[in-house]
PDB file of C-alpha atoms and ligand atoms in Angstrom:
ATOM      1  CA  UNK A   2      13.801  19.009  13.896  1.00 83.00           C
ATOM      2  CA  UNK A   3      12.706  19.573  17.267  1.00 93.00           C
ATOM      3  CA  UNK A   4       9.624  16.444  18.078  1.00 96.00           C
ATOM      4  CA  UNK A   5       7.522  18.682  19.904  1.00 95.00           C
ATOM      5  CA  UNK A   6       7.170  20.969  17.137  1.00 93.00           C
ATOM      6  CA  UNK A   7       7.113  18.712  14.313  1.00 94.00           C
ATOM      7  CA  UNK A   8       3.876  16.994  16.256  1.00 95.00           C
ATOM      8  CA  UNK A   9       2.081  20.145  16.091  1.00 94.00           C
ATOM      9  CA  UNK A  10       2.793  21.196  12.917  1.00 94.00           C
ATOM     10  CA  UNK A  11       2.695  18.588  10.421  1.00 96.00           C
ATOM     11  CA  UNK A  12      -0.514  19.027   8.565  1.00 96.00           C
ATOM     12  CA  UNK A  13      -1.999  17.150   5.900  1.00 97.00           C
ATOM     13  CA  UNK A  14      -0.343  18.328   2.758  1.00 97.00           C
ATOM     14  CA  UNK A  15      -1.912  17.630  -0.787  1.00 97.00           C
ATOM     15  CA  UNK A  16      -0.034  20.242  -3.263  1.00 97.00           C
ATOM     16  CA  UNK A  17       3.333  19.137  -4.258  1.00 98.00           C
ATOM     17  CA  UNK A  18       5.733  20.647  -6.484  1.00 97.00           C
ATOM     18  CA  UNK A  19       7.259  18.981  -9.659  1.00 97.00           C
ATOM     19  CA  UNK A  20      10.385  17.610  -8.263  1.00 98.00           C
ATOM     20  CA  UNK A  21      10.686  13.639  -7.696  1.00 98.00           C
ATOM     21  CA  UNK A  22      11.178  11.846  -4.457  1.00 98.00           C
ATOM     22  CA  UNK A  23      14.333   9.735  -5.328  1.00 98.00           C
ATOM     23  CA  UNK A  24      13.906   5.622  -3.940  1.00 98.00           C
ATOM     24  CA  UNK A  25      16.500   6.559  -1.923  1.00 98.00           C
ATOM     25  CA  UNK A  26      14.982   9.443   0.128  1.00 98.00           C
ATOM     26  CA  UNK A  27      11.873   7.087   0.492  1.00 98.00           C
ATOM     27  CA  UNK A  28      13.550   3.947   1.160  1.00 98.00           C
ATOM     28  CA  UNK A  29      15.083   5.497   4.515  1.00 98.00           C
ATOM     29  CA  UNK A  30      11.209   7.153   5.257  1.00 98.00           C
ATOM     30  CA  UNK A  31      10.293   3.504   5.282  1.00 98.00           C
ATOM     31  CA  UNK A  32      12.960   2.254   7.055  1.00 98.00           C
ATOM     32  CA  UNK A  33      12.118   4.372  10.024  1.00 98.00           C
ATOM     33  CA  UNK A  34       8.561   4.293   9.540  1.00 98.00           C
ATOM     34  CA  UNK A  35       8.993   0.551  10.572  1.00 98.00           C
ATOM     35  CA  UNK A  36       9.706   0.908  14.305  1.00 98.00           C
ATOM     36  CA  UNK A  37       6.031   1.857  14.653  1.00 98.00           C
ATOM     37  CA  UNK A  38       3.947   0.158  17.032  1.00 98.00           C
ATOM     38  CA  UNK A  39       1.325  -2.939  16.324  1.00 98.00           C
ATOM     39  CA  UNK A  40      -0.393  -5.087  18.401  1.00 97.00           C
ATOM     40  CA  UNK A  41       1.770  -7.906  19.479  1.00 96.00           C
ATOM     41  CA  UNK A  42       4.435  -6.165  16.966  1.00 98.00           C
ATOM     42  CA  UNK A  43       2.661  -8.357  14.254  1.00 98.00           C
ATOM     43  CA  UNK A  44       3.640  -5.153  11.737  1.00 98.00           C
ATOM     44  CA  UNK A  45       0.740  -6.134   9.593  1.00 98.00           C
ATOM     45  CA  UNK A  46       0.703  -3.895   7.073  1.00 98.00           C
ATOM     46  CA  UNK A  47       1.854  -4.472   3.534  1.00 98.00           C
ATOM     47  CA  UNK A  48       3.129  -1.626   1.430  1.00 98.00           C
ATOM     48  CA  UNK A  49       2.622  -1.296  -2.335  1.00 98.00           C
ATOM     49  CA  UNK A  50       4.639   2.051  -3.989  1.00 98.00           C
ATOM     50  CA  UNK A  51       2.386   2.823  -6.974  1.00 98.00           C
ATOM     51  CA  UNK A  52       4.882   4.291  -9.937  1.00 98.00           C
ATOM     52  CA  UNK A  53       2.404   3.111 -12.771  1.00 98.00           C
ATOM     53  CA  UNK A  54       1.168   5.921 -14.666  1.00 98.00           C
ATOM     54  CA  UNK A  55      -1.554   3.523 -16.068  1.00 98.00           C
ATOM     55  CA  UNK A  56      -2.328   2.175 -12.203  1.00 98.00           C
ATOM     56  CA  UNK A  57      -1.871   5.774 -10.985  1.00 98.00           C
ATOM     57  CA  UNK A  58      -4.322   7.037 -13.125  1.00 98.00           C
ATOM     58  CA  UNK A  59      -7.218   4.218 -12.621  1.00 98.00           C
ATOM     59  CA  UNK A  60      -6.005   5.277  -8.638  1.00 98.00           C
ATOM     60  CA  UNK A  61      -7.313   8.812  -9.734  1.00 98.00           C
ATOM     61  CA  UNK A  62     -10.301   8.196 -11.357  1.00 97.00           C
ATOM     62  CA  UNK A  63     -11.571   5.405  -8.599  1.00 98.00           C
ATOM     63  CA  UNK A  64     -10.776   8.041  -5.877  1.00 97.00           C
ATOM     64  CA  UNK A  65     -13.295  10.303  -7.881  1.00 95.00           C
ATOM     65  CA  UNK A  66     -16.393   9.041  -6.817  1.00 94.00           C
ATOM     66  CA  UNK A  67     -16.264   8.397  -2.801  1.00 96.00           C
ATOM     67  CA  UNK A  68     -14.662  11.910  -3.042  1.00 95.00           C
ATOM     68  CA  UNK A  69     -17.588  13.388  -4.320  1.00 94.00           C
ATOM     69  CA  UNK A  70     -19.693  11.126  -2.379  1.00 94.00           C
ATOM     70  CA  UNK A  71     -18.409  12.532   0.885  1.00 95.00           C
ATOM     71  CA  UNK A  72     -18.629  16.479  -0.388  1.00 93.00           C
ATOM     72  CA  UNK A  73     -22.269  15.457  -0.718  1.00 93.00           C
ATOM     73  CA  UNK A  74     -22.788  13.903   2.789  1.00 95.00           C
ATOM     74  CA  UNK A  75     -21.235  16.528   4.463  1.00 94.00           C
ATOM     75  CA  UNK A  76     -23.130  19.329   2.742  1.00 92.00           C
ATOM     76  CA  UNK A  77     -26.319  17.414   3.894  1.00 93.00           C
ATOM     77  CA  UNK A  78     -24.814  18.197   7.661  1.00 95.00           C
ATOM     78  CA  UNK A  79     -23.662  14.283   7.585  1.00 96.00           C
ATOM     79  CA  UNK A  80     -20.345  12.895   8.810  1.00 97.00           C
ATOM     80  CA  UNK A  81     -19.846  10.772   6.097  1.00 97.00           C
ATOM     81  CA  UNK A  82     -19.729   7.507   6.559  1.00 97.00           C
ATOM     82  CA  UNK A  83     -20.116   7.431  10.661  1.00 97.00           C
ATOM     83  CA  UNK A  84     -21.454   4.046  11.430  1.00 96.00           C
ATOM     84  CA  UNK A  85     -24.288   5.232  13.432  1.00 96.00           C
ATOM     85  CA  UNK A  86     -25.770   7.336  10.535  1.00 96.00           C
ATOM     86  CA  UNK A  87     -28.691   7.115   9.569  1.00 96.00           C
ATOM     87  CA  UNK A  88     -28.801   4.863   6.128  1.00 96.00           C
ATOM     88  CA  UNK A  89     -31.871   6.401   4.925  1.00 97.00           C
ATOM     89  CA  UNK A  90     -30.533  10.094   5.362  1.00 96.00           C
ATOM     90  CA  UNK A  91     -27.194   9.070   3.571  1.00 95.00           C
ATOM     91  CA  UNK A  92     -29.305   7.389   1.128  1.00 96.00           C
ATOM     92  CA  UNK A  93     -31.743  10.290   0.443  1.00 96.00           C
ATOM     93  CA  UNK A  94     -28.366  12.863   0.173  1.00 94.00           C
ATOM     94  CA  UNK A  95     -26.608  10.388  -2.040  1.00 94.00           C
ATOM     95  CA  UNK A  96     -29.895  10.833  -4.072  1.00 93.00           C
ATOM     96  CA  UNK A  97     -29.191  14.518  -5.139  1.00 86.00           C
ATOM     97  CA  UNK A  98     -27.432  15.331  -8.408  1.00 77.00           C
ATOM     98  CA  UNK A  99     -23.688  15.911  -7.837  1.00 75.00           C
ATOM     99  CA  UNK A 100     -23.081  16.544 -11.375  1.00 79.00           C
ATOM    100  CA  UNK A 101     -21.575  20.003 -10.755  1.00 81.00           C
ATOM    101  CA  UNK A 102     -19.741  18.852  -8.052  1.00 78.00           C
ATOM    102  CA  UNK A 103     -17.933  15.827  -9.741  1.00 79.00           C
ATOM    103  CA  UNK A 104     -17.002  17.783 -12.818  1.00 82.00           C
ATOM    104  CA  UNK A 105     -15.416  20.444 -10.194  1.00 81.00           C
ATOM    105  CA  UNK A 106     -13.538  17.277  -8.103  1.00 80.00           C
ATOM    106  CA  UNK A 107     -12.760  15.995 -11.363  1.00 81.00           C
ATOM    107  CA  UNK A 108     -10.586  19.056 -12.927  1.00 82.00           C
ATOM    108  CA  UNK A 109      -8.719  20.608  -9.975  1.00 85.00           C
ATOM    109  CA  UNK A 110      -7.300  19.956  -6.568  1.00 91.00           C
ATOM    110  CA  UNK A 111      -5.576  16.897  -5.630  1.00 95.00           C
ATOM    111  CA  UNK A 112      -8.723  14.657  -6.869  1.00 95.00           C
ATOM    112  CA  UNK A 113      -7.547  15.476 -10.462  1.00 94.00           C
ATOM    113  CA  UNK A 114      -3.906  15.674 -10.038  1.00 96.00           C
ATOM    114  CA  UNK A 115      -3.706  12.545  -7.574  1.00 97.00           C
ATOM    115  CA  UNK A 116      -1.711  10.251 -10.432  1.00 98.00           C
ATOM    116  CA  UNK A 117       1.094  12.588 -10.474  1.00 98.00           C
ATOM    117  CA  UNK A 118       1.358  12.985  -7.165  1.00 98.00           C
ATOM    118  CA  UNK A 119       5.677  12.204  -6.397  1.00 98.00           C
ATOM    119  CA  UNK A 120       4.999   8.957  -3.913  1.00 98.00           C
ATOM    120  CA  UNK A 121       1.900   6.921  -4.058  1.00 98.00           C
ATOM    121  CA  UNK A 122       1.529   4.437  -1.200  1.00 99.00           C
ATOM    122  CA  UNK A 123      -1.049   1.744  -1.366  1.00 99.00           C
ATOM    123  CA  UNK A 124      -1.313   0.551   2.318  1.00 99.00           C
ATOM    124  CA  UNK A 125      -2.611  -3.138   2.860  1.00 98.00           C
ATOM    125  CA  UNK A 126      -3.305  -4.872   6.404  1.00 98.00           C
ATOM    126  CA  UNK A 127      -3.230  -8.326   6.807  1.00 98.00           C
ATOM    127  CA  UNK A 128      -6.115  -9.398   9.144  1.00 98.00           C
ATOM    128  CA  UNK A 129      -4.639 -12.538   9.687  1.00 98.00           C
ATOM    129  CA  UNK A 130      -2.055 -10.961  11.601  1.00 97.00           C
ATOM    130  CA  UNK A 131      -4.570  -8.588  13.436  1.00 96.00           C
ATOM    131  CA  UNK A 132      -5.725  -8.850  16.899  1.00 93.00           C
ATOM    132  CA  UNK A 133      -8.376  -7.289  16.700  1.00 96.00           C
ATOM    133  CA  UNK A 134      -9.630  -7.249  20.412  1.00 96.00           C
ATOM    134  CA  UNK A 135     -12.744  -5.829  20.049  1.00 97.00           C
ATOM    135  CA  UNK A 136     -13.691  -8.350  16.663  1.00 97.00           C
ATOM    136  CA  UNK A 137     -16.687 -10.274  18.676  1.00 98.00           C
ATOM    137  CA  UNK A 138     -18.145  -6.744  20.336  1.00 98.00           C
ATOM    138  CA  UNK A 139     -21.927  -5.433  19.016  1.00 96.00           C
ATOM    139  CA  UNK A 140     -20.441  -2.432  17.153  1.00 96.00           C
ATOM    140  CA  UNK A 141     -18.354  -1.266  14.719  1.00 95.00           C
ATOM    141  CA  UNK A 142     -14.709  -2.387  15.461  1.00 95.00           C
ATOM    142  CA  UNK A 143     -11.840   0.027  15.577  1.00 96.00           C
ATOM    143  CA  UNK A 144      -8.872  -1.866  17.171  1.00 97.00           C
ATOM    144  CA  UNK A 145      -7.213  -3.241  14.129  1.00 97.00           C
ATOM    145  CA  UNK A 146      -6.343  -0.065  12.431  1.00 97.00           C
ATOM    146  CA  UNK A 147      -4.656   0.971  15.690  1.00 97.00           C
ATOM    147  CA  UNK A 148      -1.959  -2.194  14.366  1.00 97.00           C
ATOM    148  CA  UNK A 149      -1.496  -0.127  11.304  1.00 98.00           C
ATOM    149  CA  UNK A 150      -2.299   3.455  11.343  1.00 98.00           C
ATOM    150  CA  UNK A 151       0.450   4.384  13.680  1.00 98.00           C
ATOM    151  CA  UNK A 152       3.047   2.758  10.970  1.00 98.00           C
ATOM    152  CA  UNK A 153       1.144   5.318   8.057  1.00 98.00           C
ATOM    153  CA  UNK A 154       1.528   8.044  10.455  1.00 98.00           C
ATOM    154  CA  UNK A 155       5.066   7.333  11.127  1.00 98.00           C
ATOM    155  CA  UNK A 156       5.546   7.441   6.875  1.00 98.00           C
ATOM    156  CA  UNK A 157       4.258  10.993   7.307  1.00 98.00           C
ATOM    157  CA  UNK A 158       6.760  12.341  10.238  1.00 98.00           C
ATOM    158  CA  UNK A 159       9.796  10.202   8.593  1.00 98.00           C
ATOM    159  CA  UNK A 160       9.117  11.873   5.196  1.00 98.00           C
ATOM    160  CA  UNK A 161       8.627  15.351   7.333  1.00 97.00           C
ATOM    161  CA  UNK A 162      12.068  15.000   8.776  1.00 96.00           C
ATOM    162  CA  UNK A 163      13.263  14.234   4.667  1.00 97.00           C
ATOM    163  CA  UNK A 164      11.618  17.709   4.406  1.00 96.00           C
ATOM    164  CA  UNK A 165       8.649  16.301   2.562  1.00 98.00           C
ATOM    165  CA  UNK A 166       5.055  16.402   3.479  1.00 98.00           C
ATOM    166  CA  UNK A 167       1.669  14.400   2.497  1.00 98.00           C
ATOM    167  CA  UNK A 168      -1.495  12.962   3.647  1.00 98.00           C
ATOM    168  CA  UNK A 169      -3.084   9.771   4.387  1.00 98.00           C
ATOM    169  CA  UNK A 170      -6.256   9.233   2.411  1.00 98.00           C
ATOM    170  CA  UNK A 171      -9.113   6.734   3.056  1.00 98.00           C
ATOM    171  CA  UNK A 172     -11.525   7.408   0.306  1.00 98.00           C
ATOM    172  CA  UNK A 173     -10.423   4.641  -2.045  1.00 98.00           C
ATOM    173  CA  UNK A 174     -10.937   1.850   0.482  1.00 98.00           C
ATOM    174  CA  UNK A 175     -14.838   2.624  -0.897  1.00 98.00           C
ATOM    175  CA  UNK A 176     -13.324   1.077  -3.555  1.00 98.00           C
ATOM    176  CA  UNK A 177     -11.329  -1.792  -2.256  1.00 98.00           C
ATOM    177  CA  UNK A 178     -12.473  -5.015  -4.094  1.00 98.00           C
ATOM    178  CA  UNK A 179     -11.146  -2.749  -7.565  1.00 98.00           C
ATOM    179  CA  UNK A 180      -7.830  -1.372  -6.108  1.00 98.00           C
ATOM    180  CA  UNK A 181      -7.320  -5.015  -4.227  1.00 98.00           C
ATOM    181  CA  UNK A 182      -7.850  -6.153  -8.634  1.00 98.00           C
ATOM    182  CA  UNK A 183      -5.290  -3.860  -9.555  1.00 98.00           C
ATOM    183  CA  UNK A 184      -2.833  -3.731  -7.386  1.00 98.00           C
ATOM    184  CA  UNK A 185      -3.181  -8.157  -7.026  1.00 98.00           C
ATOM    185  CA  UNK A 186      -3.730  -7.818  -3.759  1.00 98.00           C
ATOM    186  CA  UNK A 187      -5.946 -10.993  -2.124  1.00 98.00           C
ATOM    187  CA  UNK A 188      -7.293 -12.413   0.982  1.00 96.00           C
ATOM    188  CA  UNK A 189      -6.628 -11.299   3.653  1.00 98.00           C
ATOM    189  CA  UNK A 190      -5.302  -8.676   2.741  1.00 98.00           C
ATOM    190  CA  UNK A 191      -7.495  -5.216   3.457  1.00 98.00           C
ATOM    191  CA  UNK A 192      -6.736  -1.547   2.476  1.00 98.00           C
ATOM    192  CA  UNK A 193      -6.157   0.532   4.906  1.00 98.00           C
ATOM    193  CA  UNK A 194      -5.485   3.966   2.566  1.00 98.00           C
ATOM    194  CA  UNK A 195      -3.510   5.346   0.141  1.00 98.00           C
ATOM    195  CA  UNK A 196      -0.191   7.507   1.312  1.00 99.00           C
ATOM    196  CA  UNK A 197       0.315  10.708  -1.190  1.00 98.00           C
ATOM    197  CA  UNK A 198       4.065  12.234  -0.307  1.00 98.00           C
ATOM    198  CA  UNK A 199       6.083  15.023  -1.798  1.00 98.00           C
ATOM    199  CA  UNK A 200       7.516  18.395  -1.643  1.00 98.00           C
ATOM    200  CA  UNK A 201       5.126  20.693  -0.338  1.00 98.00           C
ATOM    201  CA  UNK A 202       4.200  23.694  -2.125  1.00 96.00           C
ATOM    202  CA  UNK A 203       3.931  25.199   1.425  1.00 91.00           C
ATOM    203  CA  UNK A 204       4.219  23.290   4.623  1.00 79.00           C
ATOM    204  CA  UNK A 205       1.072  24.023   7.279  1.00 77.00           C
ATOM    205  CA  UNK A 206       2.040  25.497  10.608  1.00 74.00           C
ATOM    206  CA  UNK A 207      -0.956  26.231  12.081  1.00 87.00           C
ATOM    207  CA  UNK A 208      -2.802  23.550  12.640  1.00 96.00           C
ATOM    208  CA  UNK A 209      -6.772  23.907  13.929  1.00 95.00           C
ATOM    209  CA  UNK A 210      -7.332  21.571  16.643  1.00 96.00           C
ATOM    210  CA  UNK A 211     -10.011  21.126  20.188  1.00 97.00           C
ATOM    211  CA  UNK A 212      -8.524  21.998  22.998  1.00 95.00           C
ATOM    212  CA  UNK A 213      -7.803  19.715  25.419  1.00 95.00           C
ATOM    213  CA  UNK A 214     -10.443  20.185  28.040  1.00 94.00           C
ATOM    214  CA  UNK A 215     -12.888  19.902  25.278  1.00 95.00           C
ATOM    215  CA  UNK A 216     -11.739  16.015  24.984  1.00 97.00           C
ATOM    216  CA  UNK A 217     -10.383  15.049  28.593  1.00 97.00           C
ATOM    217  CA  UNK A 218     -12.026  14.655  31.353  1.00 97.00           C
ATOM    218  CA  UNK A 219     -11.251  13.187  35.016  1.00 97.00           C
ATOM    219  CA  UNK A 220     -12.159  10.137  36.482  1.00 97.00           C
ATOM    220  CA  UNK A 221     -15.605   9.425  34.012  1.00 98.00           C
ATOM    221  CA  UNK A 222     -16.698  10.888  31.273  1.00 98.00           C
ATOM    222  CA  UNK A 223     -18.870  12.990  32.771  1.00 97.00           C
ATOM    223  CA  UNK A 224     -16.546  13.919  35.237  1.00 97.00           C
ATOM    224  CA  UNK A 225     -14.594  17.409  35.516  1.00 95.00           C
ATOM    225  CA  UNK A 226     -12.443  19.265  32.638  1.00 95.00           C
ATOM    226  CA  UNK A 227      -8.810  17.937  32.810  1.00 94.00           C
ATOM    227  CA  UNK A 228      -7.557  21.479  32.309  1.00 87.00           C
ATOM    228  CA  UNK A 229      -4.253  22.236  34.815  1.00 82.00           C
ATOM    229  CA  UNK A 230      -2.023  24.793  33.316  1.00 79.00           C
ATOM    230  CA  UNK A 231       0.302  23.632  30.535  1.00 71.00           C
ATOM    231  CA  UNK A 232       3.069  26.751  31.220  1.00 64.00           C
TER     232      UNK A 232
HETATM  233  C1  FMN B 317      -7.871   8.216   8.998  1.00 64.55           C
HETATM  234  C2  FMN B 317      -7.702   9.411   8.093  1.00 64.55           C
HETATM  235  C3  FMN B 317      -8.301   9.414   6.858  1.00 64.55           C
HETATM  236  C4  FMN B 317      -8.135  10.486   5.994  1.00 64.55           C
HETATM  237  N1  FMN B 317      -8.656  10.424   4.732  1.00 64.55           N
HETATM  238  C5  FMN B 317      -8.406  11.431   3.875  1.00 64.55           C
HETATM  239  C6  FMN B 317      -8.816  11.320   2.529  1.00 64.55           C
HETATM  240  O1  FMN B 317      -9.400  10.319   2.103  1.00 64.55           O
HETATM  241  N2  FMN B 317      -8.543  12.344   1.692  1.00 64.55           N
HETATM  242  C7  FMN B 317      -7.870  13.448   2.118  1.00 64.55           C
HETATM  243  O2  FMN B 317      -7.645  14.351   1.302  1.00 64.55           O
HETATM  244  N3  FMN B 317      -7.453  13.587   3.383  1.00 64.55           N
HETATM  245  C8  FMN B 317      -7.688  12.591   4.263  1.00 64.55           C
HETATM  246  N4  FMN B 317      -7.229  12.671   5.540  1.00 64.55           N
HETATM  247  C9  FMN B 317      -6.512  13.894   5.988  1.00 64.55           C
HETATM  248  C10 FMN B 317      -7.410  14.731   6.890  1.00 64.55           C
HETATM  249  O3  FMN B 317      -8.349  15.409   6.089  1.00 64.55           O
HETATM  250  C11 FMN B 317      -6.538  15.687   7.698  1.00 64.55           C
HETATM  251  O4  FMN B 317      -5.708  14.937   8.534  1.00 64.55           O
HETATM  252  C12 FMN B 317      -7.382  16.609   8.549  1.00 64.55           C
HETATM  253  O5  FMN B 317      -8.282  17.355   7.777  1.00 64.55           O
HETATM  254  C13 FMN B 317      -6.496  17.580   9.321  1.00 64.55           C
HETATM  255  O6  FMN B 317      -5.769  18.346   8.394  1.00 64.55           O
HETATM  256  P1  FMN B 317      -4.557  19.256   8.899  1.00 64.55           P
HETATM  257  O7  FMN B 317      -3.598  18.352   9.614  1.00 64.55           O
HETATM  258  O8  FMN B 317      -3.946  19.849   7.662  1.00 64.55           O
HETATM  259  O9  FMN B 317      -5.129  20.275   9.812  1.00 64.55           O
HETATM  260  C14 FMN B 317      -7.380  11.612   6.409  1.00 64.55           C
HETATM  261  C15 FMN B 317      -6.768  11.602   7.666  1.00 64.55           C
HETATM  262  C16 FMN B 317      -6.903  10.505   8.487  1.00 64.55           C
HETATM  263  C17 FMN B 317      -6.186  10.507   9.825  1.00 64.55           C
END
């Protein structure tokens, strides 16, 4: 598979036919996936593979609610979860009755079906291992994922090359303290998503994305497009 291509095609993928992912296939995604890059190479994540129809299904049903929380955020014009919202606003939408909405999220699409999905990844970081540069900074912190998202995104082009496809989901780390319960995982020990992977029912190839001069810009951020021709 050619890199350049694969990088701009492989799309989040969350329909997957019936047919298994042997241990095999996903023991070698894995064993690539590792060579991904962590601050200080601490490789601070912690993988759990969820084959537990019983924990597979409690999965499902947790995932259910944030899911629905976030279609009702974003139809009240909110990024869900930004942390520079505006509590009350999130409050006020969360307020609404999303009845309709969670039986919908609750009987189709990959919110029903997650349990059977082939591969079900529980991701985990260790914050013990985490340097976490910008910990002591007066916002929200973002540095310690970098130690462990690359790794989840590296699951996701290994399994492409296996000619799988899948998605990283956040949602249930709304509902960390009860998936930490399940799945036995303590302190420290944070979740950091949940990895669905299997055979696509079609693969994505067109992938909607900004434009590079709409993100890059020279010298400050204010400062001119970075737009030279790409040909
Ligand atoms: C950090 C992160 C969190 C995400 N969380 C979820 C999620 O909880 N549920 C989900 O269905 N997709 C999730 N996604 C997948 C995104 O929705 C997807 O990458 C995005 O919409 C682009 O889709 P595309 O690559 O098919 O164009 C997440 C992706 C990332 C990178």
């Amino acid at each position: 598979m050619d890199l350049i291509d694969t990088l701009r095609t492989t799309g989040a993928v969350r329909d997957f036919t019936d047919e298994p992912v042997e241990d095999a296939v996903l023991a070698r995604i894995l064993d690539t996936a590792r060579f991904a890059p962590s601050g200080a190479n601490a490789q601070a994540w912690r993988l759990v593979v969820v084959k537990d129809p019983n924990l597979r299904a409690r999965l499902r049903d947790l995932y259910l609610g944030p899911w629905v929380d976030y279609l009702t955020l974003t139809a009240a014009g909110l990024r869900p979860w930004s942390p520079v919202n505006d509590r009350d606003a999130e409050s006020a939408a969360l307020a609404t009755d999303t009845g309709s909405a969670r039986e919908a999220a609750a009987s189709q699409g990959f919110t029903a079906h997650l349990d059977e999905v082939p591969v079900l990844l529980a991701l985990f970081a260790d914050l013990s291992q985490l340097a976490a540069v910008d910990r002591d900074l007066d916002h929200y912190t973002l540095a310690g994922g970098a130690s462990v998202y690359p790794f989840a995104w590296n699951i996701l082009l290994a399994a492409r090359a296996e000619g799988l496809g899948g998605v990283l989901t956040t949602m249930l780390i709304r509902e960390e303290d009860e998936v930490k319960k399940l799945l036995g995982a303590d302190d420290p020990l944070v979740l950091a998503g949940v990895i669905a992977l299997g055979h696509p029912v079609r693969q994505p190839r067109r992938l909607t994305r900004q434009p590079v001069e709409s993100f890059t810009t020279i010298d400050r951020i204010d400062g001119a497009q970075f737009s030279p021709d790409t040909r």
